[in-house]
Amino acid sequence: GQQVMQIPQYQHVQEGEDFTTYCNSSTTLSNIQWYKQRPGGHPVFLIQLVKSGEVKKQKRLTFQFGEAKKNSSLHITATQTTDVGTYFCAGMNYGGSQGNLIFGKGTKLSVKP
Amino acid sequence: NAGVTQTPKFQVLKTGQSMTLQCAQDMNHEYMSWYRQDPGMGLRLIHYSVGAGITDQGEVPNGYNVSRSTTEDFPLRLLSAAPSQTSVYFCASSYGGQTQYFGPGTRLLVL
C-alpha cells in the first residue's frame, strides 16, 4: 500500500538554528498537508500544498511540494522555543477519499534555549 | 463553535471491558475519522465516515466498531479491550476530506 515516509524522526537544535523535515511518498499525491502537534496536544493544521513545485511561506516556515508531487519539505528558519513539537505531513491520494489521507510518522523537534 | 469535542479525556480499562469513545463536531462536516497515535507510529486511521449512515475501515480497524447516525456524532466502540489498544485516540472532522480538525484526544490505558 501507499506509504508516506518522514525524516528525520527526531531533531534537536539550538535556538536560532534552522530545521528541516522531509516527507516522501511512494505514489504521486493530489495534495499534501502539514500539521503541528505540541507536546500533550492534538495535531493542528498548518498548510496544504496542491500544485507541483508549490512553495508557501508562513513567517519563518517555508513549505515546498516537489515537482513530481511525491515529496515535500518544511523548513523553519531561526527556530524558537515555541516551535517545539511534532510536525506531521499527510499525503492525499487522488480520489480524495478520507481513507486516502496517509500521515507520516512525524518529526519531533526539540529546541534548546 | 466548540469544534471537535471528545469524551472522556482519560480512561483506564481492564482487559475484556467494553467502552465507547465519544466524538462530536459542530461544524457540519461530512467527513469524520478516528485515529490512534502510538509512540513512533504517527497517526493511524481506524475508521472513517463520509456522511451519516456511511462508514468504512481504515488502516487498523480490528477491535473497533463505529456508527454514524447523525452528522454531528461519530462514536468509537471497543468491544473487548486489549492491552494493545492502549493509545491516544483522536477524532477528526473535515470538509470534503481535506483539512483535518482534530479533537483534544482520549488517553486510554488498558490493563
mmCIF file of C-alpha atoms in Angstrom:
data_model
loop_
_atom_site.group_PDB
_atom_site.id
_atom_site.type_symbol
_atom_site.label_atom_id
_atom_site.label_comp_id
_atom_site.label_asym_id
_atom_site.label_seq_id
_atom_site.Cartn_x
_atom_site.Cartn_y
_atom_site.Cartn_z
ATOM 1 C CA GLY A 1 0.000 0.000 0.000
ATOM 2 C CA GLN A 2 0.900 3.636 -0.151
ATOM 3 C CA GLN A 3 3.479 4.847 2.311
ATOM 4 C CA VAL A 4 4.456 8.306 3.437
ATOM 5 C CA MET A 5 7.935 8.377 4.885
ATOM 6 C CA GLN A 6 9.077 11.262 7.008
ATOM 7 C CA ILE A 7 12.606 12.018 8.151
ATOM 8 C CA PRO A 8 14.221 12.611 10.499
ATOM 9 C CA GLN A 9 12.259 11.054 13.327
ATOM 10 C CA TYR A 10 13.874 13.382 15.860
ATOM 11 C CA GLN A 11 15.747 16.659 15.577
ATOM 12 C CA HIS A 12 17.434 18.537 18.373
ATOM 13 C CA VAL A 13 18.521 22.079 17.595
ATOM 14 C CA GLN A 14 19.901 25.084 19.400
ATOM 15 C CA GLU A 15 17.556 28.037 19.420
ATOM 16 C CA GLY A 16 18.277 30.138 16.360
ATOM 17 C CA GLU A 17 19.340 27.211 14.182
ATOM 18 C CA ASP A 18 17.346 26.152 11.155
ATOM 19 C CA PHE A 19 15.289 22.973 10.937
ATOM 20 C CA THR A 20 14.014 20.919 8.026
ATOM 21 C CA THR A 21 11.785 17.859 7.868
ATOM 22 C CA TYR A 22 11.239 15.853 4.709
ATOM 23 C CA CYS A 23 8.308 13.826 3.513
ATOM 24 C CA ASN A 24 8.365 11.251 0.706
ATOM 25 C CA SER A 25 5.506 9.309 -0.815
ATOM 26 C CA SER A 26 5.684 6.072 -2.749
ATOM 27 C CA THR A 27 2.929 7.376 -5.050
ATOM 28 C CA THR A 28 2.032 10.685 -6.673
ATOM 29 C CA LEU A 29 -0.134 12.783 -4.408
ATOM 30 C CA SER A 30 -3.028 15.072 -5.181
ATOM 31 C CA ASN A 31 -2.033 17.278 -2.270
ATOM 32 C CA ILE A 32 -0.015 17.270 0.904
ATOM 33 C CA GLN A 33 -0.899 18.746 4.263
ATOM 34 C CA TRP A 34 1.282 19.690 7.213
ATOM 35 C CA TYR A 35 0.286 19.591 10.864
ATOM 36 C CA LYS A 36 1.927 20.566 14.126
ATOM 37 C CA GLN A 37 1.317 18.838 17.418
ATOM 38 C CA ARG A 38 2.540 20.492 20.596
ATOM 39 C CA PRO A 39 3.536 18.193 23.477
ATOM 40 C CA GLY A 40 0.375 16.842 25.098
ATOM 41 C CA GLY A 41 -1.799 18.446 22.444
ATOM 42 C CA HIS A 42 -3.565 17.492 19.282
ATOM 43 C CA PRO A 43 -2.474 17.945 15.659
ATOM 44 C CA VAL A 44 -3.246 21.371 14.254
ATOM 45 C CA PHE A 45 -3.410 22.083 10.535
ATOM 46 C CA LEU A 46 -0.662 24.322 9.195
ATOM 47 C CA ILE A 47 -0.978 24.339 5.419
ATOM 48 C CA GLN A 48 -1.970 22.445 2.304
ATOM 49 C CA LEU A 49 0.068 22.275 -0.906
ATOM 50 C CA VAL A 50 -1.639 21.284 -4.136
ATOM 51 C CA LYS A 51 0.393 22.374 -7.139
ATOM 52 C CA SER A 52 3.561 20.807 -8.476
ATOM 53 C CA GLY A 53 6.588 22.802 -7.305
ATOM 54 C CA GLU A 54 4.477 24.942 -4.991
ATOM 55 C CA VAL A 55 6.207 26.969 -2.293
ATOM 56 C CA LYS A 56 4.325 28.640 0.529
ATOM 57 C CA LYS A 57 5.599 30.665 3.454
ATOM 58 C CA GLN A 58 4.194 31.357 6.881
ATOM 59 C CA LYS A 59 6.513 33.758 8.690
ATOM 60 C CA ARG A 60 9.609 31.624 9.458
ATOM 61 C CA LEU A 61 8.106 28.438 7.969
ATOM 62 C CA THR A 62 8.611 27.511 4.318
ATOM 63 C CA PHE A 63 6.728 24.623 2.752
ATOM 64 C CA GLN A 64 7.612 23.048 -0.577
ATOM 65 C CA PHE A 65 5.895 20.480 -2.766
ATOM 66 C CA GLY A 66 8.095 18.605 -5.204
ATOM 67 C CA GLU A 67 7.779 18.827 -8.968
ATOM 68 C CA ALA A 68 6.690 15.200 -9.166
ATOM 69 C CA LYS A 69 4.240 15.692 -6.273
ATOM 70 C CA LYS A 70 5.842 12.817 -4.380
ATOM 71 C CA ASN A 71 7.850 14.747 -1.822
ATOM 72 C CA SER A 72 7.572 17.769 0.378
ATOM 73 C CA SER A 73 9.559 19.656 2.962
ATOM 74 C CA LEU A 74 9.024 22.016 5.846
ATOM 75 C CA HIS A 75 11.837 24.390 6.716
ATOM 76 C CA ILE A 76 11.897 26.569 9.809
ATOM 77 C CA THR A 77 14.346 29.459 9.852
ATOM 78 C CA ALA A 78 15.889 30.527 13.155
ATOM 79 C CA THR A 79 13.977 28.178 15.423
ATOM 80 C CA GLN A 80 12.390 29.420 18.618
ATOM 81 C CA THR A 81 11.297 27.506 21.710
ATOM 82 C CA THR A 82 7.708 27.975 20.564
ATOM 83 C CA ASP A 83 8.483 25.748 17.565
ATOM 84 C CA VAL A 84 8.822 22.699 19.818
ATOM 85 C CA GLY A 85 6.507 19.864 18.850
ATOM 86 C CA THR A 86 5.992 17.122 16.329
ATOM 87 C CA TYR A 87 5.466 18.013 12.693
ATOM 88 C CA PHE A 88 3.447 15.655 10.527
ATOM 89 C CA CYS A 89 2.942 15.552 6.818
ATOM 90 C CA ALA A 90 -0.146 13.892 5.403
ATOM 91 C CA GLY A 91 -0.408 12.886 1.788
ATOM 92 C CA MET A 92 -3.708 12.698 -0.035
ATOM 93 C CA ASN A 93 -4.100 10.224 -2.859
ATOM 94 C CA TYR A 94 -6.045 11.072 -5.946
ATOM 95 C CA GLY A 95 -9.705 10.322 -5.391
ATOM 96 C CA GLY A 96 -9.757 12.456 -2.287
ATOM 97 C CA SER A 97 -11.399 9.903 -0.065
ATOM 98 C CA GLN A 98 -10.811 10.224 3.633
ATOM 99 C CA GLY A 99 -9.249 6.792 3.544
ATOM 100 C CA ASN A 100 -6.604 8.066 1.151
ATOM 101 C CA LEU A 101 -5.055 10.565 3.578
ATOM 102 C CA ILE A 102 -1.897 8.953 4.898
ATOM 103 C CA PHE A 103 0.118 10.504 7.701
ATOM 104 C CA GLY A 104 3.856 10.296 8.041
ATOM 105 C CA LYS A 105 5.213 9.237 11.418
ATOM 106 C CA GLY A 106 6.259 12.768 12.238
ATOM 107 C CA THR A 107 9.430 14.617 13.140
ATOM 108 C CA LYS A 108 9.775 15.554 16.777
ATOM 109 C CA LEU A 109 11.572 18.865 17.170
ATOM 110 C CA SER A 110 13.191 19.948 20.389
ATOM 111 C CA VAL A 111 14.778 23.381 20.757
ATOM 112 C CA LYS A 112 17.422 24.124 23.345
ATOM 113 C CA PRO A 113 17.324 27.735 24.532
ATOM 114 C CA ASN B 1 -18.195 26.934 17.795
ATOM 115 C CA ALA B 2 -16.762 24.211 20.014
ATOM 116 C CA GLY B 3 -15.154 22.491 17.024
ATOM 117 C CA VAL B 4 -14.443 18.826 17.684
ATOM 118 C CA THR B 5 -15.056 17.543 21.192
ATOM 119 C CA GLN B 6 -14.099 14.183 22.658
ATOM 120 C CA THR B 7 -15.038 12.445 25.867
ATOM 121 C CA PRO B 8 -13.634 11.141 28.097
ATOM 122 C CA LYS B 9 -10.182 12.738 28.258
ATOM 123 C CA PHE B 10 -8.716 9.804 30.150
ATOM 124 C CA GLN B 11 -9.884 6.239 30.682
ATOM 125 C CA VAL B 12 -8.491 3.146 32.351
ATOM 126 C CA LEU B 13 -9.986 -0.192 31.377
ATOM 127 C CA LYS B 14 -9.383 -3.768 32.309
ATOM 128 C CA THR B 15 -8.795 -6.332 29.602
ATOM 129 C CA GLY B 16 -12.101 -7.527 28.207
ATOM 130 C CA GLN B 17 -14.106 -4.478 29.188
ATOM 131 C CA SER B 18 -16.021 -2.526 26.593
ATOM 132 C CA MET B 19 -16.437 1.189 26.219
ATOM 133 C CA THR B 20 -17.406 3.916 23.793
ATOM 134 C CA LEU B 21 -15.305 6.939 22.979
ATOM 135 C CA GLN B 22 -17.481 9.875 22.090
ATOM 136 C CA CYS B 23 -16.785 12.411 19.356
ATOM 137 C CA ALA B 24 -18.911 15.323 18.252
ATOM 138 C CA GLN B 25 -18.415 18.244 15.899
ATOM 139 C CA ASP B 26 -20.492 21.357 15.317
ATOM 140 C CA MET B 27 -19.003 22.458 12.001
ATOM 141 C CA ASN B 28 -21.427 20.478 9.844
ATOM 142 C CA HIS B 29 -18.553 18.492 8.369
ATOM 143 C CA GLU B 30 -19.473 15.434 6.374
ATOM 144 C CA TYR B 31 -16.175 13.656 6.931
ATOM 145 C CA MET B 32 -15.193 12.268 10.313
ATOM 146 C CA SER B 33 -12.370 9.947 11.291
ATOM 147 C CA TRP B 34 -10.811 8.131 14.193
ATOM 148 C CA TYR B 35 -7.039 7.859 14.536
ATOM 149 C CA ARG B 36 -4.853 6.246 17.112
ATOM 150 C CA GLN B 37 -1.447 7.599 17.971
ATOM 151 C CA ASP B 38 1.282 5.427 19.411
ATOM 152 C CA PRO B 39 4.902 6.443 20.087
ATOM 153 C CA GLY B 40 6.927 6.331 16.892
ATOM 154 C CA MET B 41 3.924 5.249 14.825
ATOM 155 C CA GLY B 42 2.379 8.543 13.888
ATOM 156 C CA LEU B 43 -1.359 8.736 13.290
ATOM 157 C CA ARG B 44 -3.063 5.620 12.016
ATOM 158 C CA LEU B 45 -6.587 5.673 10.661
ATOM 159 C CA ILE B 46 -9.000 3.307 12.407
ATOM 160 C CA HIS B 47 -12.370 4.050 10.788
ATOM 161 C CA TYR B 48 -13.839 6.921 8.875
ATOM 162 C CA SER B 49 -17.157 8.196 7.640
ATOM 163 C CA VAL B 50 -18.016 10.312 4.627
ATOM 164 C CA GLY B 51 -21.521 11.076 5.844
ATOM 165 C CA ALA B 52 -24.338 9.947 8.090
ATOM 166 C CA GLY B 53 -25.020 6.264 7.627
ATOM 167 C CA ILE B 54 -21.726 5.610 5.814
ATOM 168 C CA THR B 55 -18.616 4.205 7.460
ATOM 169 C CA ASP B 56 -15.511 2.456 6.213
ATOM 170 C CA GLN B 57 -12.399 0.836 7.585
ATOM 171 C CA GLY B 58 -9.036 2.477 7.783
ATOM 172 C CA GLU B 59 -5.591 1.030 8.294
ATOM 173 C CA VAL B 60 -6.146 -0.545 11.742
ATOM 174 C CA PRO B 61 -9.862 -1.342 12.202
ATOM 175 C CA ASN B 62 -9.670 -4.616 14.113
ATOM 176 C CA GLY B 63 -11.195 -4.484 17.574
ATOM 177 C CA TYR B 64 -13.135 -1.285 16.903
ATOM 178 C CA ASN B 65 -16.641 -0.532 15.692
ATOM 179 C CA VAL B 66 -18.180 2.740 14.573
ATOM 180 C CA SER B 67 -21.540 4.067 13.525
ATOM 181 C CA ARG B 68 -22.684 7.412 12.149
ATOM 182 C CA SER B 69 -26.343 8.036 12.788
ATOM 183 C CA THR B 70 -26.033 11.837 12.680
ATOM 184 C CA THR B 71 -23.711 14.324 11.002
ATOM 185 C CA GLU B 72 -22.525 15.577 14.383
ATOM 186 C CA ASP B 73 -21.591 12.364 16.203
ATOM 187 C CA PHE B 74 -19.137 9.579 15.448
ATOM 188 C CA PRO B 75 -18.635 7.240 18.422
ATOM 189 C CA LEU B 76 -15.889 4.621 18.529
ATOM 190 C CA ARG B 77 -16.632 1.364 20.340
ATOM 191 C CA LEU B 78 -14.128 -1.016 21.838
ATOM 192 C CA LEU B 79 -15.968 -4.309 22.194
ATOM 193 C CA SER B 80 -13.408 -6.186 24.308
ATOM 194 C CA ALA B 81 -10.449 -4.033 25.269
ATOM 195 C CA ALA B 82 -6.932 -5.430 24.959
ATOM 196 C CA PRO B 83 -3.621 -4.003 26.224
ATOM 197 C CA SER B 84 -2.614 -3.464 22.578
ATOM 198 C CA GLN B 85 -5.347 -0.840 22.405
ATOM 199 C CA THR B 86 -3.587 1.360 24.925
ATOM 200 C CA SER B 87 -3.095 4.533 22.948
ATOM 201 C CA VAL B 88 -4.171 8.102 22.415
ATOM 202 C CA TYR B 89 -7.263 8.341 20.264
ATOM 203 C CA PHE B 90 -8.031 11.375 18.136
ATOM 204 C CA CYS B 91 -11.247 12.126 16.366
ATOM 205 C CA ALA B 92 -11.128 14.474 13.398
ATOM 206 C CA SER B 93 -13.604 16.069 11.055
ATOM 207 C CA SER B 94 -13.154 17.727 7.709
ATOM 208 C CA TYR B 95 -14.996 19.309 4.830
ATOM 209 C CA GLY B 96 -14.568 17.166 1.771
ATOM 210 C CA GLY B 97 -11.854 15.028 3.316
ATOM 211 C CA GLN B 98 -9.294 17.823 3.204
ATOM 212 C CA THR B 99 -8.061 19.826 6.205
ATOM 213 C CA GLN B 100 -8.487 17.738 9.343
ATOM 214 C CA TYR B 101 -9.769 19.392 12.518
ATOM 215 C CA PHE B 102 -8.724 17.260 15.445
ATOM 216 C CA GLY B 103 -10.341 16.895 18.830
ATOM 217 C CA PRO B 104 -8.283 17.081 22.040
ATOM 218 C CA GLY B 105 -7.874 13.312 22.258
ATOM 219 C CA THR B 106 -8.723 10.485 24.646
ATOM 220 C CA ARG B 107 -5.897 8.792 26.500
ATOM 221 C CA LEU B 108 -6.759 5.140 27.040
ATOM 222 C CA LEU B 109 -4.908 2.667 29.220
ATOM 223 C CA VAL B 110 -5.892 -0.990 29.111
ATOM 224 C CA LEU B 111 -4.560 -3.091 31.947
#
